[in-house]
């Protein structure tokens, strides 16, 4: 999998473009900074606006993968911080990925391009929705916690 680190935008530009009030530290998506993310999608799930926000926040977003084998390859390369899984993937892949990611202790969430009755986080490019997803994966910035 070819990974690319996009140019990180200034915090103020990210916040201004998103139309949100700037937090004390200047970044609403700081949980994504420096994180290597794998996106698993059957069809286009991650909007270009969402991908841009992630990259602007400093995330390293790899190309979309579609199979359990490709996820295993990414995990074997190392450094994967989290996985975002399209809720539309087939049930067999979904169950396999869940088991693999839990065993590897890699945080993951289920997501979709738009809000649906099936649940999951919305990856439509809305900063508030992306922040919820980032907080679910990496915890709320500034709050330390221990998982048991």
PDB file of C-alpha atoms in Angstrom:
ATOM      1  CA  UNK A   1       0.000   0.000   0.000  1.00  0.00           C
ATOM      2  CA  UNK A   2       1.412   3.354  -1.005  1.00  0.00           C
ATOM      3  CA  UNK A   3       1.025   5.887   1.784  1.00  0.00           C
ATOM      4  CA  UNK A   4       1.285   9.598   1.363  1.00  0.00           C
ATOM      5  CA  UNK A   5       1.561  12.366   3.909  1.00  0.00           C
ATOM      6  CA  UNK A   6      -0.282  15.406   2.621  1.00  0.00           C
ATOM      7  CA  UNK A   7       0.857  18.893   3.463  1.00  0.00           C
ATOM      8  CA  UNK A   8      -0.463  19.915   6.864  1.00  0.00           C
ATOM      9  CA  UNK A   9      -2.426  23.160   6.782  1.00  0.00           C
ATOM     10  CA  UNK A  10      -2.196  25.744   9.499  1.00  0.00           C
ATOM     11  CA  UNK A  11      -4.623  25.205  12.345  1.00  0.00           C
ATOM     12  CA  UNK A  12      -6.347  28.508  11.808  1.00  0.00           C
ATOM     13  CA  UNK A  13      -6.986  27.771   8.121  1.00  0.00           C
ATOM     14  CA  UNK A  14      -8.524  24.396   8.940  1.00  0.00           C
ATOM     15  CA  UNK A  15     -10.791  25.854  11.587  1.00  0.00           C
ATOM     16  CA  UNK A  16     -11.697  28.896   9.489  1.00  0.00           C
ATOM     17  CA  UNK A  17     -12.533  26.797   6.409  1.00  0.00           C
ATOM     18  CA  UNK A  18     -14.723  24.521   8.520  1.00  0.00           C
ATOM     19  CA  UNK A  19     -16.584  27.507   9.954  1.00  0.00           C
ATOM     20  CA  UNK A  20     -16.122  26.534  13.599  1.00  0.00           C
ATOM     21  CA  UNK A  21     -14.913  28.408  16.608  1.00  0.00           C
ATOM     22  CA  UNK A  22     -11.246  27.778  17.281  1.00  0.00           C
ATOM     23  CA  UNK A  23     -10.544  25.840  20.463  1.00  0.00           C
ATOM     24  CA  UNK A  24      -7.880  26.921  22.955  1.00  0.00           C
ATOM     25  CA  UNK A  25      -5.162  24.845  21.343  1.00  0.00           C
ATOM     26  CA  UNK A  26      -6.237  25.917  17.858  1.00  0.00           C
ATOM     27  CA  UNK A  27      -7.154  22.522  16.436  1.00  0.00           C
ATOM     28  CA  UNK A  28     -10.459  20.729  16.496  1.00  0.00           C
ATOM     29  CA  UNK A  29      -9.037  17.595  14.872  1.00  0.00           C
ATOM     30  CA  UNK A  30      -5.722  17.284  16.690  1.00  0.00           C
ATOM     31  CA  UNK A  31      -6.423  13.639  17.542  1.00  0.00           C
ATOM     32  CA  UNK A  32      -5.707  12.818  13.879  1.00  0.00           C
ATOM     33  CA  UNK A  33      -2.291  14.480  13.745  1.00  0.00           C
ATOM     34  CA  UNK A  34       0.351  11.974  12.665  1.00  0.00           C
ATOM     35  CA  UNK A  35      -2.061   9.034  12.631  1.00  0.00           C
ATOM     36  CA  UNK A  36      -1.838   6.428   9.880  1.00  0.00           C
ATOM     37  CA  UNK A  37      -5.383   5.470   8.865  1.00  0.00           C
ATOM     38  CA  UNK A  38      -6.626   2.581   6.747  1.00  0.00           C
ATOM     39  CA  UNK A  39      -9.971   3.074   5.016  1.00  0.00           C
ATOM     40  CA  UNK A  40     -11.912  -0.084   4.123  1.00  0.00           C
ATOM     41  CA  UNK A  41     -14.711   0.604   1.662  1.00  0.00           C
ATOM     42  CA  UNK A  42     -16.766  -1.428  -0.761  1.00  0.00           C
ATOM     43  CA  UNK A  43     -17.885   1.663  -2.680  1.00  0.00           C
ATOM     44  CA  UNK A  44     -16.795   5.268  -2.326  1.00  0.00           C
ATOM     45  CA  UNK A  45     -17.538   6.005   1.333  1.00  0.00           C
ATOM     46  CA  UNK A  46     -15.046   8.692   2.297  1.00  0.00           C
ATOM     47  CA  UNK A  47     -15.870  11.986   0.604  1.00  0.00           C
ATOM     48  CA  UNK A  48     -13.050  14.055  -0.843  1.00  0.00           C
ATOM     49  CA  UNK A  49     -13.929  16.817   1.644  1.00  0.00           C
ATOM     50  CA  UNK A  50     -13.522  14.371   4.518  1.00  0.00           C
ATOM     51  CA  UNK A  51     -10.221  13.036   3.128  1.00  0.00           C
ATOM     52  CA  UNK A  52      -8.973  16.631   2.759  1.00  0.00           C
ATOM     53  CA  UNK A  53      -9.925  17.491   6.346  1.00  0.00           C
ATOM     54  CA  UNK A  54      -8.097  14.413   7.611  1.00  0.00           C
ATOM     55  CA  UNK A  55      -4.979  15.268   5.610  1.00  0.00           C
ATOM     56  CA  UNK A  56      -5.141  18.922   6.666  1.00  0.00           C
ATOM     57  CA  UNK A  57      -5.284  17.779  10.287  1.00  0.00           C
ATOM     58  CA  UNK A  58      -2.050  15.832   9.713  1.00  0.00           C
ATOM     59  CA  UNK A  59      -3.405  12.302   9.234  1.00  0.00           C
ATOM     60  CA  UNK A  60      -1.708   9.926   6.812  1.00  0.00           C
ATOM     61  CA  UNK A  61      -4.569   8.413   4.844  1.00  0.00           C
ATOM     62  CA  UNK A  62      -3.749   5.427   2.704  1.00  0.00           C
ATOM     63  CA  UNK A  63      -5.594   4.429  -0.419  1.00  0.00           C
ATOM     64  CA  UNK A  64      -8.895   2.659   0.099  1.00  0.00           C
ATOM     65  CA  UNK A  65      -8.686  -1.097   0.562  1.00  0.00           C
ATOM     66  CA  UNK A  66     -11.466  -3.564  -0.160  1.00  0.00           C
ATOM     67  CA  UNK A  67     -10.454  -6.906   1.273  1.00  0.00           C
ATOM     68  CA  UNK A  68      -9.345  -8.552   4.473  1.00  0.00           C
ATOM     69  CA  UNK A  69      -6.068  -9.471   2.747  1.00  0.00           C
ATOM     70  CA  UNK A  70      -5.298  -5.833   1.957  1.00  0.00           C
ATOM     71  CA  UNK A  71      -5.979  -4.862   5.573  1.00  0.00           C
ATOM     72  CA  UNK A  72      -3.653  -7.649   6.746  1.00  0.00           C
ATOM     73  CA  UNK A  73      -0.967  -6.357   4.355  1.00  0.00           C
ATOM     74  CA  UNK A  74      -1.306  -2.851   5.821  1.00  0.00           C
ATOM     75  CA  UNK A  75      -1.087  -4.227   9.356  1.00  0.00           C
ATOM     76  CA  UNK A  76       2.001  -6.258   8.453  1.00  0.00           C
ATOM     77  CA  UNK A  77       3.673  -3.096   7.078  1.00  0.00           C
ATOM     78  CA  UNK A  78       3.167  -1.678  10.557  1.00  0.00           C
ATOM     79  CA  UNK A  79       2.324   1.672  11.981  1.00  0.00           C
ATOM     80  CA  UNK A  80      -1.428   1.522  11.390  1.00  0.00           C
ATOM     81  CA  UNK A  81      -3.058   3.627  14.081  1.00  0.00           C
ATOM     82  CA  UNK A  82      -6.715   3.002  13.210  1.00  0.00           C
ATOM     83  CA  UNK A  83      -9.096   1.593  10.617  1.00  0.00           C
ATOM     84  CA  UNK A  84     -12.329   3.119   9.338  1.00  0.00           C
ATOM     85  CA  UNK A  85     -14.679   0.443   7.969  1.00  0.00           C
ATOM     86  CA  UNK A  86     -17.553   1.125   5.556  1.00  0.00           C
ATOM     87  CA  UNK A  87     -20.788  -0.256   7.028  1.00  0.00           C
ATOM     88  CA  UNK A  88     -21.782  -1.342   3.511  1.00  0.00           C
ATOM     89  CA  UNK A  89     -19.099  -4.049   3.171  1.00  0.00           C
ATOM     90  CA  UNK A  90     -20.310  -7.619   3.058  1.00  0.00           C
ATOM     91  CA  UNK A  91     -21.015  -9.385   6.355  1.00  0.00           C
ATOM     92  CA  UNK A  92     -18.236 -11.964   5.977  1.00  0.00           C
ATOM     93  CA  UNK A  93     -15.578  -9.283   5.494  1.00  0.00           C
ATOM     94  CA  UNK A  94     -17.060  -7.202   8.302  1.00  0.00           C
ATOM     95  CA  UNK A  95     -16.876 -10.103  10.767  1.00  0.00           C
ATOM     96  CA  UNK A  96     -13.370 -11.116   9.663  1.00  0.00           C
ATOM     97  CA  UNK A  97     -12.090  -7.551   9.976  1.00  0.00           C
ATOM     98  CA  UNK A  98     -13.633  -7.099  13.397  1.00  0.00           C
ATOM     99  CA  UNK A  99     -11.916 -10.231  14.695  1.00  0.00           C
ATOM    100  CA  UNK A 100      -8.559  -9.354  13.114  1.00  0.00           C
ATOM    101  CA  UNK A 101      -8.563  -5.754  14.333  1.00  0.00           C
ATOM    102  CA  UNK A 102      -9.602  -6.719  17.850  1.00  0.00           C
ATOM    103  CA  UNK A 103      -6.841  -9.354  17.987  1.00  0.00           C
ATOM    104  CA  UNK A 104      -4.296  -6.819  16.712  1.00  0.00           C
ATOM    105  CA  UNK A 105      -5.561  -4.197  19.213  1.00  0.00           C
ATOM    106  CA  UNK A 106      -6.070  -1.671  16.401  1.00  0.00           C
ATOM    107  CA  UNK A 107      -8.924   0.752  17.053  1.00  0.00           C
ATOM    108  CA  UNK A 108     -11.633   0.798  14.400  1.00  0.00           C
ATOM    109  CA  UNK A 109     -15.008   2.329  13.745  1.00  0.00           C
ATOM    110  CA  UNK A 110     -17.814   1.733  11.293  1.00  0.00           C
ATOM    111  CA  UNK A 111     -18.756   4.618   9.037  1.00  0.00           C
ATOM    112  CA  UNK A 112     -20.767   5.645   6.015  1.00  0.00           C
ATOM    113  CA  UNK A 113     -20.840   8.496   3.543  1.00  0.00           C
ATOM    114  CA  UNK A 114     -24.091   9.839   5.014  1.00  0.00           C
ATOM    115  CA  UNK A 115     -26.137   9.352   8.154  1.00  0.00           C
ATOM    116  CA  UNK A 116     -28.084   6.126   7.948  1.00  0.00           C
ATOM    117  CA  UNK A 117     -30.369   4.077  10.120  1.00  0.00           C
ATOM    118  CA  UNK A 118     -27.649   1.389  10.134  1.00  0.00           C
ATOM    119  CA  UNK A 119     -25.479   3.519  12.392  1.00  0.00           C
ATOM    120  CA  UNK A 120     -21.807   4.261  12.110  1.00  0.00           C
ATOM    121  CA  UNK A 121     -20.018   7.572  11.904  1.00  0.00           C
ATOM    122  CA  UNK A 122     -20.753   9.956   9.044  1.00  0.00           C
ATOM    123  CA  UNK A 123     -17.768  10.641   6.745  1.00  0.00           C
ATOM    124  CA  UNK A 124     -19.326  13.422   4.663  1.00  0.00           C
ATOM    125  CA  UNK A 125     -16.760  16.148   5.344  1.00  0.00           C
ATOM    126  CA  UNK A 126     -18.528  17.739   8.303  1.00  0.00           C
ATOM    127  CA  UNK A 127     -15.870  18.672  10.866  1.00  0.00           C
ATOM    128  CA  UNK A 128     -18.151  17.933  13.818  1.00  0.00           C
ATOM    129  CA  UNK A 129     -18.865  14.424  12.549  1.00  0.00           C
ATOM    130  CA  UNK A 130     -15.196  13.791  11.809  1.00  0.00           C
ATOM    131  CA  UNK A 131     -14.268  14.969  15.290  1.00  0.00           C
ATOM    132  CA  UNK A 132     -16.713  12.459  16.795  1.00  0.00           C
ATOM    133  CA  UNK A 133     -15.053   9.696  14.767  1.00  0.00           C
ATOM    134  CA  UNK A 134     -11.529  10.829  15.743  1.00  0.00           C
ATOM    135  CA  UNK A 135     -12.511  11.027  19.409  1.00  0.00           C
ATOM    136  CA  UNK A 136     -14.005   7.522  19.216  1.00  0.00           C
ATOM    137  CA  UNK A 137     -10.785   6.156  17.732  1.00  0.00           C
ATOM    138  CA  UNK A 138      -8.208   8.000  19.809  1.00  0.00           C
ATOM    139  CA  UNK A 139     -10.055   9.466  22.775  1.00  0.00           C
ATOM    140  CA  UNK A 140     -10.968  13.048  23.472  1.00  0.00           C
ATOM    141  CA  UNK A 141      -7.801  15.206  23.284  1.00  0.00           C
ATOM    142  CA  UNK A 142      -6.603  16.348  26.675  1.00  0.00           C
ATOM    143  CA  UNK A 143      -8.306  13.548  28.559  1.00  0.00           C
ATOM    144  CA  UNK A 144      -6.130  10.636  29.498  1.00  0.00           C
ATOM    145  CA  UNK A 145      -7.697   7.260  29.987  1.00  0.00           C
ATOM    146  CA  UNK A 146      -6.640   3.698  30.405  1.00  0.00           C
ATOM    147  CA  UNK A 147      -8.326   0.852  28.583  1.00  0.00           C
ATOM    148  CA  UNK A 148      -8.631  -2.437  30.454  1.00  0.00           C
TER     149      UNK A 148
END
